[in-house]
Backbone as CSV, one residue per row, in Angstrom:
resi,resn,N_x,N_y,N_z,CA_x,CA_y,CA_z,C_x,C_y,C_z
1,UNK,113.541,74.925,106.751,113.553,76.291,106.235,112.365,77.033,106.829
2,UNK,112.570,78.067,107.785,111.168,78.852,108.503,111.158,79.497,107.595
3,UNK,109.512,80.117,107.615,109.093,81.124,106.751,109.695,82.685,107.701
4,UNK,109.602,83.541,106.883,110.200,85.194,107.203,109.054,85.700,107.148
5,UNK,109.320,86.787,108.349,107.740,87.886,108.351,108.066,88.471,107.218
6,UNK,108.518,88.867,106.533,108.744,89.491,104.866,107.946,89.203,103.818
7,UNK,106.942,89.964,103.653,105.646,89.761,102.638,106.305,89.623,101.597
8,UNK,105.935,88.563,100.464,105.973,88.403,99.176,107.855,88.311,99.246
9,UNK,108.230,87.348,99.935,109.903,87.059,100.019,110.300,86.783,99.095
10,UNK,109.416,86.199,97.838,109.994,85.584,96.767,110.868,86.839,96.176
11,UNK,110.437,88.068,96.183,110.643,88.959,94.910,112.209,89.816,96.319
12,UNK,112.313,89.354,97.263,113.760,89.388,97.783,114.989,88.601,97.708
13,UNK,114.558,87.489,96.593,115.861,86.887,96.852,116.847,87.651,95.930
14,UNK,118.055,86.911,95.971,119.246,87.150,94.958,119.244,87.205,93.793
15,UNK,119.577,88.532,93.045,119.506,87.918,91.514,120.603,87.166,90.554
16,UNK,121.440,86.651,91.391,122.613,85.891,91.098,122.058,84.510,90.961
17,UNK,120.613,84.181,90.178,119.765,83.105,90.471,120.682,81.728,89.406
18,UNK,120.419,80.653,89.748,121.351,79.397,88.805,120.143,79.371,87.909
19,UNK,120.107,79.172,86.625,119.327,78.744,85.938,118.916,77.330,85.517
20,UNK,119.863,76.526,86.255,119.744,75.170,86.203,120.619,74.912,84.925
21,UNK,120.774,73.605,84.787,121.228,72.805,83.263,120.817,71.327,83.410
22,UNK,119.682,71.034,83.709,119.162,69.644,83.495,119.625,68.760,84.438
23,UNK,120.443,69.228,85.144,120.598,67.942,86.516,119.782,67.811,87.487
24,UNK,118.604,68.479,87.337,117.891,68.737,88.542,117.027,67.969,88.576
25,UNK,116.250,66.409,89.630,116.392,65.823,89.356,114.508,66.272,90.340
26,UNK,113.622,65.367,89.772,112.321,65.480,89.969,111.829,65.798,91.536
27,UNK,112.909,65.046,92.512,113.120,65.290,94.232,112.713,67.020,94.463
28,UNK,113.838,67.337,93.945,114.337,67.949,93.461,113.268,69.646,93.421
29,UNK,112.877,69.325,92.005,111.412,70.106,91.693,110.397,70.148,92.485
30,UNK,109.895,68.904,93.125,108.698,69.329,94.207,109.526,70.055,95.463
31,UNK,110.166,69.233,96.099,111.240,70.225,97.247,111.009,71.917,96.870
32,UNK,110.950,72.332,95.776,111.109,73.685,95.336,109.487,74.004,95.254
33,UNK,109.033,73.487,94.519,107.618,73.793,94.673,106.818,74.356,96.322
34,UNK,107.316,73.491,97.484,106.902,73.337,98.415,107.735,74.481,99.196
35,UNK,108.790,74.812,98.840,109.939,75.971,98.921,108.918,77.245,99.058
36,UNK,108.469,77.438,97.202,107.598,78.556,96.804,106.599,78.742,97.599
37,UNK,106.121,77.922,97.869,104.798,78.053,98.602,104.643,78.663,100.185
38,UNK,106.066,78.077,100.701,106.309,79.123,101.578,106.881,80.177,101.252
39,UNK,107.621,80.511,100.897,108.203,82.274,100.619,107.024,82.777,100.195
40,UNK,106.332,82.843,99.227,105.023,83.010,98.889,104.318,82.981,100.065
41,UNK,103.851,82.716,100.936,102.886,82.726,101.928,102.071,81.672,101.474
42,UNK,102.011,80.589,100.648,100.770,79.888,100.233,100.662,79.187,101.079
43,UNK,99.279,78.366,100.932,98.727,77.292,101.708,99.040,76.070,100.593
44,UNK,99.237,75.102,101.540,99.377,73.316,101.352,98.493,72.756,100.661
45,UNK,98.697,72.243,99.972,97.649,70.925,99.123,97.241,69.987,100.100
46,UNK,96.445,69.106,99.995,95.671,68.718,100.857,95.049,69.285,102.043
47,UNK,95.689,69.844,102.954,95.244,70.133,103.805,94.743,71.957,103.687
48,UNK,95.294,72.535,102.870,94.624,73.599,102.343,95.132,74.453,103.804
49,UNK,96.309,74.668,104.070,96.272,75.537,105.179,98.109,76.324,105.164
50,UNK,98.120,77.416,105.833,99.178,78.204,105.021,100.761,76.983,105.932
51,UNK,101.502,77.359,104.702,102.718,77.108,104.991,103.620,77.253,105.773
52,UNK,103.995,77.043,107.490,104.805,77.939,107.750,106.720,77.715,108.149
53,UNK,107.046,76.191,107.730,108.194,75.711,107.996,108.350,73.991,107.061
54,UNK,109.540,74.182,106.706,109.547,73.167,105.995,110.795,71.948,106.670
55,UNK,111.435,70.685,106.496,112.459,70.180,107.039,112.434,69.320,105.906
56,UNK,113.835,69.505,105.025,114.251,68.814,104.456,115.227,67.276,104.454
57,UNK,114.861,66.081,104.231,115.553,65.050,104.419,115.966,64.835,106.248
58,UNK,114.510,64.209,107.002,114.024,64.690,108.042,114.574,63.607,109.126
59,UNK,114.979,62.590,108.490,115.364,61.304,109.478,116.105,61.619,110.867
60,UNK,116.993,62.843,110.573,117.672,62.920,111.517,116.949,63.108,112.646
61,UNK,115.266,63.667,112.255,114.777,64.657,113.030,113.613,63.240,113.921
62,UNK,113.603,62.185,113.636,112.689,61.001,113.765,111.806,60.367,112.799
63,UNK,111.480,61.212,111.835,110.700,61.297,111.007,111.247,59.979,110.181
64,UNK,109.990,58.926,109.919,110.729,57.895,108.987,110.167,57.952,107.617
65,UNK,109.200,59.205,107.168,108.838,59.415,105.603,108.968,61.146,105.912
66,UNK,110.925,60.734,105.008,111.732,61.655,105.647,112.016,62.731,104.496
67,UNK,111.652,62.239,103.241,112.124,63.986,101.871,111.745,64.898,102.371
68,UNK,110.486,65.010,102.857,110.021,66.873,103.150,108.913,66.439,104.042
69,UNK,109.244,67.113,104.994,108.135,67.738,106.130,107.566,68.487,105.838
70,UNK,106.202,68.855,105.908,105.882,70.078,105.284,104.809,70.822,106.908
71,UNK,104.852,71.644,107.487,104.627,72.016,108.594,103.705,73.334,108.371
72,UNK,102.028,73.116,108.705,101.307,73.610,108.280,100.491,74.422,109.618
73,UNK,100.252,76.138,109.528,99.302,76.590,110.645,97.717,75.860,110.550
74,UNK,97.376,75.026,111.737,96.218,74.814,112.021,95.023,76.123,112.677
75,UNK,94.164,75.271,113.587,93.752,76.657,113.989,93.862,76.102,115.753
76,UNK,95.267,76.656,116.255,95.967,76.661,117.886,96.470,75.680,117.370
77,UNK,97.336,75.308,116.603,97.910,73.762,116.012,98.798,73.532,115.054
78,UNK,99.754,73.040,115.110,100.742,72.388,114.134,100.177,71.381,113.075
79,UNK,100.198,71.252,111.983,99.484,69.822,111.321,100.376,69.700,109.910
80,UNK,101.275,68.659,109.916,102.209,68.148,109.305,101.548,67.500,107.691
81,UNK,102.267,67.660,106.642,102.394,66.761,105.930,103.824,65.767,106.135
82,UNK,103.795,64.414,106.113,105.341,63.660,105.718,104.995,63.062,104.688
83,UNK,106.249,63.412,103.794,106.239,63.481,102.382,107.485,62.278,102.126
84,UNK,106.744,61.111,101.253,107.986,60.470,100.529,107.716,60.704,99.099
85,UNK,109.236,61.181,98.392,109.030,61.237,97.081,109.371,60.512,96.468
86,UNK,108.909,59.522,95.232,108.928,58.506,93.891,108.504,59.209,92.840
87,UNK,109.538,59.646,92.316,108.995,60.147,90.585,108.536,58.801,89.968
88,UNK,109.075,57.487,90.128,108.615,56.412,89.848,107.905,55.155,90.088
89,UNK,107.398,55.240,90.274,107.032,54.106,91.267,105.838,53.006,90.628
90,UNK,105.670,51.761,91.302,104.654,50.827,90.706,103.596,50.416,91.465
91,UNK,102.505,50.823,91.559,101.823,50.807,92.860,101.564,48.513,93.116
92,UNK,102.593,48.169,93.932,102.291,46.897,93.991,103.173,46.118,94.484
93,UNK,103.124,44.849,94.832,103.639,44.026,95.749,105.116,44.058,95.069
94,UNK,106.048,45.174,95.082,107.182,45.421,94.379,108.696,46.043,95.827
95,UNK,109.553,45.759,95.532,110.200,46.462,96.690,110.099,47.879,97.163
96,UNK,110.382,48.450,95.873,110.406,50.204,96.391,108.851,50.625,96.783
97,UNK,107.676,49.361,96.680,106.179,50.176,97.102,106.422,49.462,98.742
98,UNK,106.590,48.305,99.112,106.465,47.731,99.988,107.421,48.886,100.772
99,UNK,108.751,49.743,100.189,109.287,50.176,101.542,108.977,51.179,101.922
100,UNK,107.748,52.071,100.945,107.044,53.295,101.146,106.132,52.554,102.136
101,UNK,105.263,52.112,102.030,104.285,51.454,103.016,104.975,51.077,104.314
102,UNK,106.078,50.392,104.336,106.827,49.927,105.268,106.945,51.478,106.407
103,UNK,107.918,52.090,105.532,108.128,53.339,106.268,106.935,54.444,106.786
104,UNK,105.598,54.593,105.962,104.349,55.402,106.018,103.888,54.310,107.348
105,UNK,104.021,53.156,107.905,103.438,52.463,108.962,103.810,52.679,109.755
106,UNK,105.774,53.045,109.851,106.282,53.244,111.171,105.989,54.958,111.459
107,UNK,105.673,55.457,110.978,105.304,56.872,110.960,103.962,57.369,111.532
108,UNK,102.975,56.500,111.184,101.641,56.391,111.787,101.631,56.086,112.741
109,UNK,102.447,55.243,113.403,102.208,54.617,114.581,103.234,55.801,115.855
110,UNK,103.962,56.456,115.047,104.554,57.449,115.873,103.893,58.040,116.943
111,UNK,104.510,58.331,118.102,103.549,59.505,119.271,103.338,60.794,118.655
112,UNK,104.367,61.120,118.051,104.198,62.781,117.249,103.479,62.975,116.265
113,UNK,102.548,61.515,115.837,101.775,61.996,114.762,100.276,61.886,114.702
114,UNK,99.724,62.869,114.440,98.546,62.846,115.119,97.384,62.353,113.709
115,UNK,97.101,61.105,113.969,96.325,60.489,113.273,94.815,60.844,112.367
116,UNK,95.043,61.912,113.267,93.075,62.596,112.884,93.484,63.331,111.932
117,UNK,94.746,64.175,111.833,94.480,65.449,111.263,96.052,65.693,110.302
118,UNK,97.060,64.646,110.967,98.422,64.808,110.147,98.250,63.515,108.768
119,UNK,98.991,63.611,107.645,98.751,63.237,106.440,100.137,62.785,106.442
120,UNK,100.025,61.482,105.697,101.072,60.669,105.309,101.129,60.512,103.495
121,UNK,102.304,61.288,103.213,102.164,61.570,101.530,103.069,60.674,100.441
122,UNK,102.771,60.202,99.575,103.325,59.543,98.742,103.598,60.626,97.743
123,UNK,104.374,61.261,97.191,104.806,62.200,96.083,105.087,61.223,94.952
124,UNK,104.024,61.370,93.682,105.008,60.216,92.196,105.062,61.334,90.954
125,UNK,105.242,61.406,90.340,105.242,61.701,88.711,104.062,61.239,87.833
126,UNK,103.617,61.178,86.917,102.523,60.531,86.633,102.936,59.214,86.303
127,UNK,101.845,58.349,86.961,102.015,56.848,87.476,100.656,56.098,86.628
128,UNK,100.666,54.669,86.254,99.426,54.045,86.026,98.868,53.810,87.854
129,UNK,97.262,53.950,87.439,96.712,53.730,88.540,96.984,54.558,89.797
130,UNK,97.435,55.422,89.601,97.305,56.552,90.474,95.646,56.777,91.170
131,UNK,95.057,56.891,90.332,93.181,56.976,90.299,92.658,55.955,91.471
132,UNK,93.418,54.765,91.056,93.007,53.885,91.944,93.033,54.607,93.765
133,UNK,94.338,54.548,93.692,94.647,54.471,94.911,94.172,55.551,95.386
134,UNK,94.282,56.931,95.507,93.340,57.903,95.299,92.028,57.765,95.862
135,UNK,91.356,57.113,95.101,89.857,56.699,95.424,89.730,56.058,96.256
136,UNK,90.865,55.001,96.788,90.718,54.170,97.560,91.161,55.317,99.169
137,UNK,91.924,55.874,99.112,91.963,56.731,100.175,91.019,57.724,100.478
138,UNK,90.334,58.506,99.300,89.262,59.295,99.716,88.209,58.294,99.879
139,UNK,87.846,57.402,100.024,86.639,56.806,100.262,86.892,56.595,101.724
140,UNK,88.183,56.440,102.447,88.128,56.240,103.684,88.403,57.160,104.628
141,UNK,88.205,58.307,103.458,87.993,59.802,104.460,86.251,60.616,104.565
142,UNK,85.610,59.444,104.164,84.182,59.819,103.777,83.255,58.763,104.355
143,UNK,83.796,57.754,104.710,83.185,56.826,104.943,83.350,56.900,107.026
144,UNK,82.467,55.994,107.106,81.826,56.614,108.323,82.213,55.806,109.198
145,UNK,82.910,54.250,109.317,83.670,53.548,109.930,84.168,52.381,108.858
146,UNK,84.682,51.981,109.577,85.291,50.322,108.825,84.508,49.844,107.920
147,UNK,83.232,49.666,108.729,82.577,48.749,107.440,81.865,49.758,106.646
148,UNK,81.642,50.632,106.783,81.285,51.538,105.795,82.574,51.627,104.632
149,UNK,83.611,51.407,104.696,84.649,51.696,104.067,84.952,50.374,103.346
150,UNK,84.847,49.307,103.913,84.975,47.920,103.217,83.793,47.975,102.588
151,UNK,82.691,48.323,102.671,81.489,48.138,102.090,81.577,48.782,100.396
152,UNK,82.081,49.916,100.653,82.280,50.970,99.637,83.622,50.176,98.526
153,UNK,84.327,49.763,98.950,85.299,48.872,98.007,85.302,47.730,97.444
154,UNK,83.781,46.612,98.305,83.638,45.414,97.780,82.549,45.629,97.175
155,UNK,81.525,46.928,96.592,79.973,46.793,96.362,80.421,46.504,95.116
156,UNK,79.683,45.900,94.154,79.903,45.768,92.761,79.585,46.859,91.419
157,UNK,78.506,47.735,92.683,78.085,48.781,91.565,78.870,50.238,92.039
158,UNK,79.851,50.108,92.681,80.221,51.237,93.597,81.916,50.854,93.420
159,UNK,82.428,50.061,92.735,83.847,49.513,93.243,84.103,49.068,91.688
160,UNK,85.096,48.843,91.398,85.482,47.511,90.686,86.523,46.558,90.869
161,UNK,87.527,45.785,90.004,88.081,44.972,90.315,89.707,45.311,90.734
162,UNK,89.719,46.620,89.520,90.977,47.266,90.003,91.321,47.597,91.267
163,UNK,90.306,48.315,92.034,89.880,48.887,93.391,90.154,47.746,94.582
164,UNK,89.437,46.526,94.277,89.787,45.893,94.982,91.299,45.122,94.925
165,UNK,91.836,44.653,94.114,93.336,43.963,93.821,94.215,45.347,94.430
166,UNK,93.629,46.664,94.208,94.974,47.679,94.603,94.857,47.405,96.422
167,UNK,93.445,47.352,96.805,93.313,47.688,97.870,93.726,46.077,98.909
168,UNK,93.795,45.093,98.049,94.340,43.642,98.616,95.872,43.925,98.803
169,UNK,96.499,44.899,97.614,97.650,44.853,97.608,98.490,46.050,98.686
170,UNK,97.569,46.898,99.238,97.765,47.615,100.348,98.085,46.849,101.793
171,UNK,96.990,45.837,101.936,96.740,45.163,103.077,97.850,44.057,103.244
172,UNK,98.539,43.612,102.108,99.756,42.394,102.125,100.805,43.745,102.253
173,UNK,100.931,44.591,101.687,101.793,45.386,102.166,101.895,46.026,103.750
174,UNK,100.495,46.367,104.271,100.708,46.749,105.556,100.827,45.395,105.814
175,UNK,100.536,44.349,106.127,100.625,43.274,106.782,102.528,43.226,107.075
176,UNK,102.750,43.263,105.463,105.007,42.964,105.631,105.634,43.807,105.940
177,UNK,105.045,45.427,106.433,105.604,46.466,107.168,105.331,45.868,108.997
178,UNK,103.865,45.292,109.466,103.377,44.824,110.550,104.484,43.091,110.920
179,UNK,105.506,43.165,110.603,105.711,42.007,111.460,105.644,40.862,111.101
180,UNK,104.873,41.144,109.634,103.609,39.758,109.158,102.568,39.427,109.874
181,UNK,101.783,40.515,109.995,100.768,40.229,111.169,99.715,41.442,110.421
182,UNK,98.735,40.361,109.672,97.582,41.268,109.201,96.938,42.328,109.516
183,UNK,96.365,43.137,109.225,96.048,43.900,109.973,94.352,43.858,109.779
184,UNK,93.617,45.085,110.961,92.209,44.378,110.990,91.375,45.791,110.115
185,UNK,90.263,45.218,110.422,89.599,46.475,108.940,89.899,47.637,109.158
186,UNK,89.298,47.811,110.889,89.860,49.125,111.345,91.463,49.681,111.264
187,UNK,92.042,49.352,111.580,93.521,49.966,111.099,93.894,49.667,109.548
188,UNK,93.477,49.337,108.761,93.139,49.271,107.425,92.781,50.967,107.327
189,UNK,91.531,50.999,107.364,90.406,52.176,107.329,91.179,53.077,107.930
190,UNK,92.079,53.372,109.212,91.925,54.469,109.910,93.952,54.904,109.040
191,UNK,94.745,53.867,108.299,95.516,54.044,107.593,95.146,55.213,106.425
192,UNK,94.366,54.380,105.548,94.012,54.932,104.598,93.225,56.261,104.688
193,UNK,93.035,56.678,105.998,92.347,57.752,105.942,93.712,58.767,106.448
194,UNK,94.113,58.266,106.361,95.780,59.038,107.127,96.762,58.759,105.584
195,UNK,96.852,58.197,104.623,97.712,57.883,103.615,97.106,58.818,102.189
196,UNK,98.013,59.957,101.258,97.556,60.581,100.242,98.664,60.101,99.297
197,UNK,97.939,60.041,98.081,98.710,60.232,96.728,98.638,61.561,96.454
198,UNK,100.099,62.240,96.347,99.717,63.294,95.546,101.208,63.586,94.314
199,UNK,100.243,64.066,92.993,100.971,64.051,91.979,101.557,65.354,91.358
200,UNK,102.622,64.637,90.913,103.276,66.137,90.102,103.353,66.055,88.404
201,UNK,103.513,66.853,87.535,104.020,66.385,86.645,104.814,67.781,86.339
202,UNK,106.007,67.055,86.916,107.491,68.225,86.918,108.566,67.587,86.019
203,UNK,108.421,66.156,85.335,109.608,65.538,84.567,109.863,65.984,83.480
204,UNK,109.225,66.687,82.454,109.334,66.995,81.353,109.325,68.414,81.292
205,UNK,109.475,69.528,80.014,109.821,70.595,80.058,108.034,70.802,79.802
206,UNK,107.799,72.185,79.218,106.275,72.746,79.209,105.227,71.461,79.956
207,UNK,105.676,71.768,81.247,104.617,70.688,81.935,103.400,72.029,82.394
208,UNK,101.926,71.639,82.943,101.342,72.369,83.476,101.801,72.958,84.626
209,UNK,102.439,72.063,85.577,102.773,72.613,86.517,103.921,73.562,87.142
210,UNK,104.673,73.665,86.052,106.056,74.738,85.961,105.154,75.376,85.263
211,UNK,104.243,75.604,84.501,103.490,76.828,83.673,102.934,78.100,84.842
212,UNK,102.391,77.142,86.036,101.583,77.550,87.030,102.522,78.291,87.842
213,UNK,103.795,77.471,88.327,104.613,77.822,89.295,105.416,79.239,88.843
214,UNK,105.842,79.525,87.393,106.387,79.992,86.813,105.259,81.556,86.550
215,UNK,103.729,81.329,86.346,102.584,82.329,87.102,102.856,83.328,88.235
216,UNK,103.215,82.009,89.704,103.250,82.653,90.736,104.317,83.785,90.869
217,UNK,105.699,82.809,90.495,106.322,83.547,90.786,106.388,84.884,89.750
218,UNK,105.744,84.842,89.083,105.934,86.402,88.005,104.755,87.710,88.828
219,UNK,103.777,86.804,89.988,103.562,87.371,90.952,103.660,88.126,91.769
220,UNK,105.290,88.215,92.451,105.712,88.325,93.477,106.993,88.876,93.498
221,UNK,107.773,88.693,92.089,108.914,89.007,92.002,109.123,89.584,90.835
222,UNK,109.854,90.773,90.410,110.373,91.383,89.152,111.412,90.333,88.734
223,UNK,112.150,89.633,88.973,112.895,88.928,88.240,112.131,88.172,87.361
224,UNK,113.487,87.552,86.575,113.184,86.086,85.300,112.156,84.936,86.446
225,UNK,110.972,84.473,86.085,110.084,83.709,86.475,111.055,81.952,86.735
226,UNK,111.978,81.928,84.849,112.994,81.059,85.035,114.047,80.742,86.085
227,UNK,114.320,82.140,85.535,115.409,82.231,87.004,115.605,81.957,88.563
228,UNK,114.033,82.394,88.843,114.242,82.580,90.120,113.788,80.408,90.120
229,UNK,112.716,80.436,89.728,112.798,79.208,89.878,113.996,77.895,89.662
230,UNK,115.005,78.329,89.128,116.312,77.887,88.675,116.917,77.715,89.884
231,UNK,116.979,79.163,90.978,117.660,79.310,91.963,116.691,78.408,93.510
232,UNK,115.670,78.037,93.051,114.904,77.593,94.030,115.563,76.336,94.140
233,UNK,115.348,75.382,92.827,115.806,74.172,92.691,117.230,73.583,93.389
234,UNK,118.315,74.916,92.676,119.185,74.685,93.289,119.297,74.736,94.929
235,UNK,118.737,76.024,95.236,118.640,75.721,97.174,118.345,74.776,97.575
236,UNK,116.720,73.842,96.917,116.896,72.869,97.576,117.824,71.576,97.791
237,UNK,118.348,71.948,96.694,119.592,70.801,96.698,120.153,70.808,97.688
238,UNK,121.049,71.797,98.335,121.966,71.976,99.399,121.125,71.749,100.605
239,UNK,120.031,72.130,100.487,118.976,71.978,101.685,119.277,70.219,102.321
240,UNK,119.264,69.923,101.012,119.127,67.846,101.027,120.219,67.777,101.621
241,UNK,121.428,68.000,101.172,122.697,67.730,101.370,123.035,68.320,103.033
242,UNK,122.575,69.257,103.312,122.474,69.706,104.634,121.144,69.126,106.164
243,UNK,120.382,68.250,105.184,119.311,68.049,106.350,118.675,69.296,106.761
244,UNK,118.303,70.572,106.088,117.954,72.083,106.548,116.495,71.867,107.069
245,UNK,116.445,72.766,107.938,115.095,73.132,108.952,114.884,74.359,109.141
């Protein structure tokens, strides 16, 4: 979906908007979120930079962490989020984590992805131990090489035990995406500095984050705030069903 030179597009769409009826399924809701943010003109989470094209359900396109592309202006530069979404997930030596990792490895190692500056995203719902992992990735965006980064996860007054078992359970996971072939601190480190958690909490009704979204759009558009967001959800549906770019 490209963005339109059309300032503030939100408040152009249709007012023939769906209001939804509960089938709409958490995929679903962020897809739309990330929707808004372009029609809106906003800038990206994490990378904090404006929005300008999105590709929904991307495999076709090579992409193997394929729900949403999210395609961000650098400065003279393209700089990608790839987005897999789990409203559920268990962070641990479990199938559906091993095939996020699995797939976030073959993606890293891609020619089209540029390691310094493109982001490999895990999308969940609220999860236990989210925190963990989190920490364990910003520490290896702060840390100054390998062993600065192993240092920071095994210190005893700087780490704890959780930190380390999540971060053992990363490394058996990249290892069973690798072939079975361990991997070394450095591609450890230079993973995790390339791998984000980022969270939603879109499953339930009066969540914060439909409070916020439901803000913007009263922003930008004279319509129902509901509404239009009703009609977002639904686009992205067809978006999925179509592979849209």
């Amino acid at each position: 979906s490209k963005k339109r030179n059309t300032r503030f597009t939100v408040a152009a769409l249709s007012n023939s908007f769906s209001t939804g009826g509960g089938g709409y399924d958490f995929e679903h809701r962020v897809q739309a979120t990330f929707l808004l943010g372009l029609l809106a003109e906003g800038f990206s989470p994490i990378l904090s930079l404006p929005i300008v094209a999105l590709d929904f359900q991307a495999r076709r396109l090579g992409y193997h962490m394929d729900d949403l592309v999210v395609h961000c202006e650098g400065i003279g530069e393209e700089i990608k989020l790839l987005c897999q979404i789990k409203h559920g997930i268990t962070i641990g030596e479990n199938r559906t984590f091993k095939e996020v990792i699995r797939a976030a490895w073959a993606a890293f190692n891609q020619s089209n992805f540029n390691k310094s500056k493109d982001k490999l995203v895990l999308i969940t719902g609220l999860i236990p131990n989210a925190d963990v992992l989190r920490w364990i990735c910003s520490q290896a965006n702060v840390s100054s090489n390998e062993q600065d980064f192993i240092m920071r996860t095994q210190e005893a007054n700087f780490s704890n035990n959780d930190i380390r078992n999540k971060l053992r359970v990363l490394r058996n996971c990249l290892a069973h995406a690798n072939n079975s072939i361990a991997l070394s601190d450095r591609e450890i480190w230079e993973f995790c500095r390339a791998f984000e958690l980022l969270v939603f909490d879109l499953a339930y009704e009066n969540n914060i984050n439909e409070f916020l979204i439901h803000a913007l759009i009263a922003c930008n558009s004279d319509q129902s705030a509901t509404d239009v967001w009703g009609f977002l959800i639904d686009r992205v549906s067809r978006y999925n069903t179509n592979s849209a770019h």
